[in-house]
Amino acid sequence: MSVKIQGKGPLRGEVSVPGDKSVSHRAVIFGALAEGRTEIEGFLFGEDCLSTVSCMRQLGAAVHVNGETVSVDGVGLTGLKEPENILDAGNSGTTARLLLGVLAGQPFYTVLTGDGSLRRRPMSRVTKPLLQMGAAISGRAGGTLLPLSVQGSHLTPTTYTSPVASAQVKSAVLLAGLFAEGETTVTEPEKSRDHTERMLAAFGAAVDVRGNSVTVTGRPKLQGRTVRVPGDISSAAFFLIAASIVPGSDLLVRNVGINPTRTGILDVLTEMGADMEYINTRDESGEPVADIRVKAAPLRGVEIGGEIIPRLIDELPVLAVAALFAKGETVVRDAAELRVKETDRIAAMTEELSSLGADIEARDDGFIIRGGRMLTGGSVKSHDDHRVAMSLCIAALGAGITVDLDSPDCIAISYPSFLETIKTLGSGLQEWDK
Ligand code: S3P
């Protein structure tokens, strides 16, 4: 299957972005570990979050879907049961890594696997601290790649300093810490997204945040609650950038989660000269949310690296697209993590954007882009990575060219209605060969 995207002109009107992927995963996992019912409003029905739902069901939690609302009947911290079959996290790193933290503390045996991409992604960053806590985990490549088997055991609390700024690592250790008696602390080099800290505290756990360190006290009583999932800023980013680069655009992007650990993309776009206005800033279930009105504006290149990188890591592929339309050079450093995402996103974006005529150079830890080159239409590959696929669609809109995108199915991982939305905006879905 392939899809033809043709840049057709201004984006006008409004877009409501789907629920946040990170928050949706956590609401299901924490709801399952809590007592009583958790109602999740605005849940993201993307394939990744559905992988979490299916794993939690296999572990004994009752997860119901009523129209747009998902409800979870929690089994309590000690109520999960041994699954009869292998758990499959599909394409979802968050499912795999957070669940490893949970499974490490269960009095039973589990095997966890994932799709071809996830089976290549590093798990040692999570298994290392879990082994330190007393977990018994084994598998391929010395127990560092999925499939992994986990013989849950009695965990001891730990103090762990992670070499990478990763919310998945931090969350896995904190989740394991829930099953250990005493305090478990994780420190990271830069602050990664903090949805786990916020939501665990809202469910009743004692969570203490000091700088880049988080401490959780084990064996809390978690209480089910209503969670309103904010719109995903990582999904909003595609339209914020599309409207910025397509001349004449004026778009209202509704319901964007603006948690400060996620808003690196807004900071960078502002520095690049984007015209964005925040309207109706509010709080939903402990997460800040706003509507953002964005109008086309001339952009300029930027240099980024350091602490901002974890705050926009998932937006770097589409930021590369924005940079193609900016005046001057954009340099991204300190982003080697991109090489171990669903695909090597540095290699994939460099290969595909170069094939359209872009001036982009890959670096070990990022890329350099010189904006202002004329792009030409052609065939591009998604590399089965949802964010690469959507970024290439935005390049087509920005350049007013036709791009034939191979294997776009992966878009359903995080934004199942993305192509429909492009079509509704009238900005360019030409043909959709299913
Ligand atoms: C996520 C954390 C990030 C991000 C991923 C979702 C999460 O990964 O890239 O899309 O929900 O915790 P890392 O923890 O590997 O940085």
Coordinates of C-alpha atoms and ligand atoms in Angstrom, one line a residue:
M1 CA 0.0 0.0 0.0
S2 CA 1.1 3.6 -0.7
V3 CA -0.5 7.0 -0.4
K4 CA 0.0 10.1 -2.6
I5 CA 0.2 13.4 -0.8
Q6 CA 0.1 16.6 -2.8
G7 CA 0.8 20.0 -1.3
K8 CA -2.2 22.1 -2.3
G9 CA -2.1 25.3 -0.4
P10 CA -3.0 26.9 2.9
L11 CA -4.2 25.1 6.0
R12 CA -7.2 26.8 7.4
G13 CA -9.8 26.0 10.0
E14 CA -9.2 23.9 13.0
V15 CA -7.7 20.5 14.0
S16 CA -8.3 18.6 17.3
V17 CA -5.3 16.4 17.9
P18 CA -5.8 12.9 19.4
G19 CA -4.9 12.0 23.0
D20 CA -1.4 11.9 24.2
K21 CA 0.3 8.5 23.7
S22 CA 2.5 8.6 26.8
V23 CA -0.4 9.6 29.1
S24 CA -2.8 7.0 27.6
H25 CA -0.3 4.2 28.2
R26 CA 0.2 5.3 31.8
A27 CA -3.5 5.7 32.5
V28 CA -4.2 2.1 31.6
I29 CA -1.2 0.7 33.5
F30 CA -1.7 2.7 36.6
G31 CA -5.5 2.2 36.5
A32 CA -4.8 -1.6 36.4
L33 CA -2.6 -1.4 39.5
A34 CA -5.0 0.8 41.4
E35 CA -8.1 -0.1 43.4
G36 CA -11.4 0.7 42.0
R37 CA -12.3 2.1 38.6
T38 CA -10.3 4.4 36.4
E39 CA -12.2 6.3 33.6
I40 CA -10.0 7.5 30.8
E41 CA -11.4 10.3 28.7
G42 CA -9.6 11.2 25.4
F43 CA -7.7 7.9 25.3
L44 CA -5.6 7.5 22.2
F45 CA -6.9 4.6 20.2
G46 CA -3.5 4.2 18.5
E47 CA -1.9 0.8 18.0
D48 CA 0.8 1.4 20.6
C49 CA -1.8 2.1 23.3
L50 CA -3.9 -0.8 22.2
S51 CA -0.8 -3.0 22.7
T52 CA -0.8 -1.8 26.4
V53 CA -4.5 -2.5 26.7
S54 CA -4.1 -6.1 25.4
C55 CA -1.1 -6.8 27.7
M56 CA -2.9 -5.5 30.8
R57 CA -6.0 -7.6 29.9
Q58 CA -3.8 -10.7 29.7
L59 CA -2.4 -9.7 33.2
G60 CA -5.9 -9.8 34.6
A61 CA -7.1 -6.2 34.5
A62 CA -10.6 -5.6 33.0
V63 CA -10.3 -2.8 30.4
H64 CA -13.6 -1.8 28.8
V65 CA -14.1 0.5 25.8
N66 CA -17.4 2.5 25.7
G67 CA -17.3 4.7 22.7
E68 CA -14.6 7.2 23.3
T69 CA -14.1 6.4 27.0
V70 CA -11.9 3.6 28.3
S71 CA -12.5 2.3 31.8
V72 CA -10.2 0.0 33.8
D73 CA -11.3 -2.0 36.8
G74 CA -8.1 -2.1 38.8
V75 CA -6.9 -5.2 40.5
G76 CA -4.7 -3.4 43.1
L77 CA -1.0 -3.5 43.4
T78 CA -0.8 -7.2 44.2
G79 CA -3.7 -8.4 42.0
L80 CA -2.1 -9.1 38.6
K81 CA -2.1 -12.7 37.5
E82 CA 0.3 -14.8 35.5
P83 CA -0.6 -14.5 31.8
E84 CA -1.3 -17.8 29.9
N85 CA 0.5 -16.6 26.9
I86 CA 3.4 -14.4 25.7
L87 CA 2.7 -10.6 26.0
D88 CA 3.2 -8.7 22.8
A89 CA 4.1 -5.0 23.0
G90 CA 3.9 -4.7 19.2
N91 CA 5.9 -1.6 18.0
S92 CA 5.6 0.1 21.4
G93 CA 8.8 0.8 23.4
T94 CA 6.8 2.4 26.1
T95 CA 4.7 -0.7 26.6
A96 CA 7.7 -3.0 26.7
R97 CA 9.9 -0.9 29.0
L98 CA 7.2 0.2 31.5
L99 CA 5.8 -3.4 31.6
L100 CA 9.3 -4.8 32.4
G101 CA 9.3 -2.6 35.5
V102 CA 5.9 -3.9 36.5
L103 CA 6.6 -7.6 35.7
A104 CA 9.9 -7.5 37.6
G105 CA 7.9 -7.2 40.9
Q106 CA 5.2 -9.9 40.2
P107 CA 5.2 -13.3 41.9
F108 CA 4.9 -15.0 38.5
Y109 CA 6.6 -15.7 35.2
T110 CA 6.1 -13.8 32.0
V111 CA 7.5 -13.6 28.5
L112 CA 7.4 -10.3 26.6
T113 CA 8.1 -9.7 22.9
G114 CA 7.4 -7.2 20.2
D115 CA 7.5 -6.6 16.5
G116 CA 10.7 -6.7 14.3
S117 CA 11.6 -3.1 15.2
L118 CA 11.1 -3.4 18.9
R119 CA 13.1 -6.7 19.0
R120 CA 16.1 -4.7 17.7
R121 CA 15.7 -1.8 20.3
P122 CA 17.9 -1.8 23.4
M123 CA 16.3 -3.2 26.6
S124 CA 19.5 -3.3 28.7
R125 CA 18.9 0.4 29.7
V126 CA 15.9 -1.0 31.6
T127 CA 17.0 -4.5 32.6
K128 CA 20.2 -3.2 34.2
P129 CA 18.5 -1.3 37.0
L130 CA 15.9 -4.0 37.4
L131 CA 18.5 -6.7 37.8
Q132 CA 20.1 -4.4 40.4
M133 CA 16.8 -4.5 42.3
G134 CA 16.8 -8.2 42.3
A135 CA 14.7 -9.0 39.1
A136 CA 15.4 -12.3 37.2
I137 CA 15.3 -11.4 33.5
S138 CA 16.8 -13.4 30.7
G139 CA 16.7 -13.4 26.9
R140 CA 18.5 -13.0 23.7
A141 CA 21.9 -11.2 23.5
G142 CA 22.6 -11.7 27.2
G143 CA 19.1 -10.6 28.2
T144 CA 19.3 -7.3 26.4
L145 CA 16.8 -7.8 23.5
L146 CA 13.2 -8.9 23.3
P147 CA 11.8 -11.5 23.7
L148 CA 12.7 -11.4 27.4
S149 CA 11.4 -13.7 30.1
V150 CA 10.8 -12.3 33.5
Q151 CA 10.6 -14.4 36.7
G152 CA 9.2 -11.8 39.0
S153 CA 10.8 -11.7 42.4
H154 CA 11.0 -9.8 45.7
L155 CA 12.6 -6.5 44.8
T156 CA 14.8 -4.3 46.9
P157 CA 14.6 -0.5 46.4
T158 CA 17.5 1.1 44.5
T159 CA 19.1 4.4 43.8
Y160 CA 19.9 4.5 40.1
T161 CA 21.6 7.1 37.9
S162 CA 20.6 6.6 34.3
P163 CA 23.2 7.4 31.6
V164 CA 20.3 8.4 29.2
A165 CA 17.5 10.9 29.7
S166 CA 14.7 8.6 29.1
A167 CA 11.2 8.6 30.6
Q168 CA 10.8 5.0 29.7
V169 CA 13.8 4.0 31.8
K170 CA 12.8 6.4 34.7
S171 CA 9.2 5.0 34.6
A172 CA 10.3 1.3 34.5
V173 CA 12.5 1.8 37.6
L174 CA 9.8 3.8 39.5
L175 CA 7.1 1.2 38.6
A176 CA 9.4 -1.6 39.9
G177 CA 9.9 0.7 43.0
L178 CA 6.2 0.5 43.7
F179 CA 6.7 -3.3 44.5
A180 CA 9.8 -2.8 46.7
E181 CA 9.6 -1.8 50.4
G182 CA 11.3 1.6 50.9
E183 CA 12.4 4.4 48.6
T184 CA 13.5 4.0 45.0
T185 CA 15.3 7.0 43.4
V186 CA 16.1 7.6 39.7
T187 CA 18.3 10.4 38.5
E188 CA 18.8 11.3 34.8
P189 CA 21.2 13.6 33.1
E190 CA 18.5 15.8 31.8
K191 CA 14.8 15.9 32.7
S192 CA 12.6 13.7 30.5
R193 CA 8.8 13.8 30.3
D194 CA 7.3 13.6 33.8
H195 CA 3.8 12.1 33.2
T196 CA 4.6 9.1 35.4
E197 CA 5.5 11.3 38.4
R198 CA 2.4 13.5 37.9
M199 CA 0.0 10.6 37.4
L200 CA 1.4 8.3 40.2
A201 CA 1.1 11.2 42.6
A202 CA -2.5 11.8 41.5
F203 CA -3.3 8.0 42.0
G204 CA -2.0 8.4 45.6
A205 CA 1.7 7.4 45.6
A206 CA 4.3 9.4 47.5
V207 CA 6.4 10.9 44.8
D208 CA 9.2 13.4 45.5
V209 CA 10.9 15.3 42.7
R210 CA 14.1 17.2 43.2
G211 CA 15.9 18.5 40.1
N212 CA 16.5 15.6 37.8
S213 CA 15.9 13.0 40.6
V214 CA 12.6 11.3 41.4
T215 CA 11.9 9.2 44.5
V216 CA 8.9 6.9 44.9
T217 CA 7.9 5.2 48.2
G218 CA 7.1 1.5 47.6
R219 CA 3.9 -0.4 48.4
P220 CA 1.5 2.6 48.1
K221 CA -2.3 2.1 47.9
L222 CA -3.2 3.5 44.5
Q223 CA -6.8 4.7 44.0
G224 CA -8.5 4.6 40.6
R225 CA -9.7 8.0 39.3
T226 CA -10.8 9.9 36.2
V227 CA -8.0 10.8 33.8
R228 CA -8.6 13.3 31.1
V229 CA -5.9 12.7 28.5
P230 CA -4.6 16.0 26.9
G231 CA -4.0 16.1 23.1
D232 CA -0.6 14.9 22.1
I233 CA 1.8 17.7 21.4
S234 CA 3.9 15.3 19.3
S235 CA 0.9 14.9 17.0
A236 CA 0.1 18.6 17.1
A237 CA 3.6 19.3 16.0
F238 CA 2.9 18.1 12.4
F239 CA 0.2 20.7 12.0
L240 CA 2.0 23.5 13.8
I241 CA 4.8 23.0 11.4
A242 CA 2.6 22.5 8.3
A243 CA 0.7 25.7 9.0
S244 CA 4.0 27.6 9.7
I245 CA 5.6 26.6 6.4
V246 CA 2.6 26.6 3.9
P247 CA 2.1 30.3 2.9
G248 CA -1.3 31.7 3.8
S249 CA -2.1 29.2 6.5
D250 CA -4.1 30.1 9.6
L251 CA -5.0 27.1 11.8
L252 CA -6.4 26.6 15.2
V253 CA -4.9 23.4 16.8
R254 CA -7.1 22.5 19.7
N255 CA -6.4 20.6 22.9
V256 CA -2.6 20.6 22.9
G257 CA -0.9 19.2 26.0
I258 CA 1.8 21.8 27.0
N259 CA 3.5 20.0 29.9
P260 CA 6.9 21.8 30.2
T261 CA 8.8 18.6 29.8
R262 CA 7.2 18.3 26.3
T263 CA 7.3 21.8 24.9
G264 CA 10.8 22.0 23.5
I265 CA 9.2 22.0 20.0
L266 CA 7.2 25.2 20.9
D267 CA 10.4 26.9 22.2
V268 CA 12.3 26.0 19.1
L269 CA 9.6 27.0 16.7
T270 CA 9.3 30.4 18.5
E271 CA 13.0 30.9 18.2
M272 CA 12.7 30.1 14.5
G273 CA 10.1 32.9 14.1
A274 CA 6.9 30.9 14.1
D275 CA 3.7 32.9 14.7
M276 CA 1.8 31.0 17.5
E277 CA -0.7 32.3 19.9
Y278 CA -1.8 30.3 23.0
I279 CA -5.5 30.5 23.7
N280 CA -7.5 29.2 26.7
T281 CA -4.6 27.7 28.7
R282 CA -6.1 25.3 31.3
D283 CA -5.3 22.3 33.5
E284 CA -6.7 18.9 32.8
S285 CA -6.1 16.1 35.3
G286 CA -2.8 17.7 36.4
E287 CA -1.5 18.4 32.9
P288 CA -1.5 21.9 31.3
V289 CA -3.4 22.2 28.0
A290 CA -3.9 25.1 25.5
D291 CA -5.3 25.7 22.0
I292 CA -2.7 27.1 19.7
R293 CA -3.4 29.4 16.8
V294 CA -0.7 29.2 14.2
K295 CA -0.2 31.4 11.1
A296 CA 2.4 30.9 8.3
A297 CA 5.6 32.9 9.0
P298 CA 9.1 33.1 7.6
L299 CA 11.3 30.8 9.6
R300 CA 15.1 31.0 10.3
G301 CA 17.5 28.2 11.1
V302 CA 18.5 27.4 14.7
E303 CA 21.1 25.4 16.6
I304 CA 19.9 23.1 19.3
G305 CA 21.4 20.6 21.7
G306 CA 21.6 19.7 25.4
E307 CA 18.7 19.8 27.8
I308 CA 16.1 20.7 25.2
I309 CA 16.6 17.4 23.3
P310 CA 14.6 15.1 25.6
R311 CA 11.8 17.8 25.6
L312 CA 11.4 17.5 21.8
I313 CA 12.9 14.1 21.0
D314 CA 9.9 12.8 19.1
E315 CA 9.5 16.0 17.2
L316 CA 12.9 16.1 15.6
P317 CA 11.9 14.3 12.4
V318 CA 9.3 17.0 11.7
L319 CA 11.5 19.7 12.9
A320 CA 14.0 18.6 10.2
V321 CA 11.1 19.3 7.7
A322 CA 10.6 22.8 9.2
A323 CA 14.3 23.5 8.8
L324 CA 14.0 22.8 5.0
F325 CA 11.8 25.9 4.8
A326 CA 13.9 28.1 7.1
K327 CA 16.5 30.7 6.1
G328 CA 20.0 29.5 6.9
E329 CA 21.3 26.5 8.7
T330 CA 19.7 24.3 11.4
V331 CA 22.0 22.2 13.5
V332 CA 20.7 19.4 15.8
R333 CA 23.2 17.9 18.3
D334 CA 23.1 15.5 21.3
A335 CA 20.2 13.6 19.7
A336 CA 21.9 10.2 19.2
E337 CA 18.8 8.6 20.9
L338 CA 17.1 9.1 17.5
R339 CA 19.2 6.2 16.2
V340 CA 17.4 3.8 18.6
K341 CA 13.8 4.8 18.0
E342 CA 11.3 2.8 15.9
T343 CA 13.9 3.1 13.2
D344 CA 17.2 5.0 13.0
R345 CA 15.5 8.4 12.5
I346 CA 18.7 10.3 11.6
A347 CA 19.4 7.9 8.8
A348 CA 15.8 7.6 7.6
M349 CA 15.1 11.3 7.5
T350 CA 18.4 12.0 5.8
E351 CA 17.9 9.4 3.2
E352 CA 14.3 10.4 2.4
L353 CA 14.6 14.2 2.5
S354 CA 17.8 14.0 0.4
S355 CA 15.9 12.0 -2.2
L356 CA 13.5 14.9 -2.5
G357 CA 16.4 17.3 -3.1
A358 CA 17.0 18.6 0.5
D359 CA 20.4 19.7 1.7
I360 CA 20.6 17.5 4.8
E361 CA 23.7 15.9 6.3
A362 CA 23.6 13.2 9.0
R363 CA 25.8 13.4 12.1
D364 CA 26.3 10.7 14.7
D365 CA 24.1 12.6 17.1
G366 CA 21.9 14.7 14.8
F367 CA 21.8 16.5 11.5
I368 CA 22.7 19.7 9.7
I369 CA 20.1 21.2 7.3
R370 CA 20.6 24.1 5.0
G371 CA 17.1 25.5 4.2
G372 CA 15.8 27.1 1.0
R373 CA 16.5 24.3 -1.5
M374 CA 13.7 23.6 -4.1
L375 CA 12.3 20.2 -3.4
T376 CA 11.0 17.9 -6.1
G377 CA 8.3 15.3 -5.8
G378 CA 9.0 11.5 -5.8
S379 CA 8.7 8.2 -4.0
V380 CA 9.6 8.0 -0.3
K381 CA 9.6 5.2 2.3
S382 CA 8.2 5.4 5.8
H383 CA 10.7 2.9 7.1
D384 CA 7.7 1.6 9.0
D385 CA 8.1 4.5 11.4
H386 CA 5.0 6.5 12.1
R387 CA 6.8 9.8 12.8
V388 CA 9.0 9.5 9.7
A389 CA 5.9 8.8 7.6
M390 CA 4.0 11.8 8.9
S391 CA 7.0 14.1 8.6
L392 CA 7.4 13.2 4.9
C393 CA 3.7 14.1 4.3
I394 CA 4.4 17.5 5.9
A395 CA 7.4 18.0 3.6
A396 CA 5.0 17.4 0.6
L397 CA 2.6 20.0 1.9
G398 CA 5.3 22.5 2.6
A399 CA 7.0 22.2 -0.8
G400 CA 3.7 22.0 -2.8
I401 CA 5.0 18.8 -4.3
T402 CA 3.5 15.3 -4.8
V403 CA 5.1 12.6 -2.7
D404 CA 4.2 8.9 -3.1
L405 CA 4.6 7.4 0.4
D406 CA 5.3 3.7 0.7
S407 CA 3.9 1.7 3.7
P408 CA 2.0 4.5 5.5
D409 CA 0.0 2.0 7.7
C410 CA 2.5 2.7 10.5
I411 CA 0.8 6.1 11.0
A412 CA -1.9 4.3 13.0
I413 CA 0.7 3.7 15.8
S414 CA 0.2 7.2 17.1
Y415 CA -2.3 9.1 14.9
P416 CA -4.8 6.9 13.1
S417 CA -6.8 9.8 11.7
F418 CA -3.8 11.8 10.4
L419 CA -4.5 11.2 6.7
E420 CA -8.2 11.9 7.1
T421 CA -7.3 15.1 8.8
I422 CA -5.0 16.2 6.0
K423 CA -7.9 15.4 3.6
T424 CA -10.4 17.3 5.6
L425 CA -8.1 20.4 5.7
G426 CA -8.1 20.2 1.9
S427 CA -4.4 20.5 2.0
G428 CA -3.4 17.5 0.0
L429 CA -4.4 13.9 0.3
Q430 CA -4.6 12.9 -3.4
E431 CA -4.9 9.2 -3.6
W432 CA -5.1 6.5 -1.0
D433 CA -4.5 3.0 -2.4
K434 CA -5.5 0.6 0.4
Ligands
S3P1 C1 8.1 7.9 25.9 C2 9.4 8.3 26.1 C3 10.3 8.6 25.0 C4 9.6 8.9 23.7 C5 8.5 7.8 23.5 C6 7.5 7.8 24.6 C7 7.2 7.6 27.1 O1 11.2 7.5 24.9 O2 10.5 8.9 22.7 O3 7.8 8.1 22.2 O4 6.0 7.5 27.0 O5 7.8 7.4 28.2 P1 12.6 7.4 25.7 O6 12.2 7.2 27.1 O7 13.2 6.2 25.1 O8 13.3 8.7 25.5

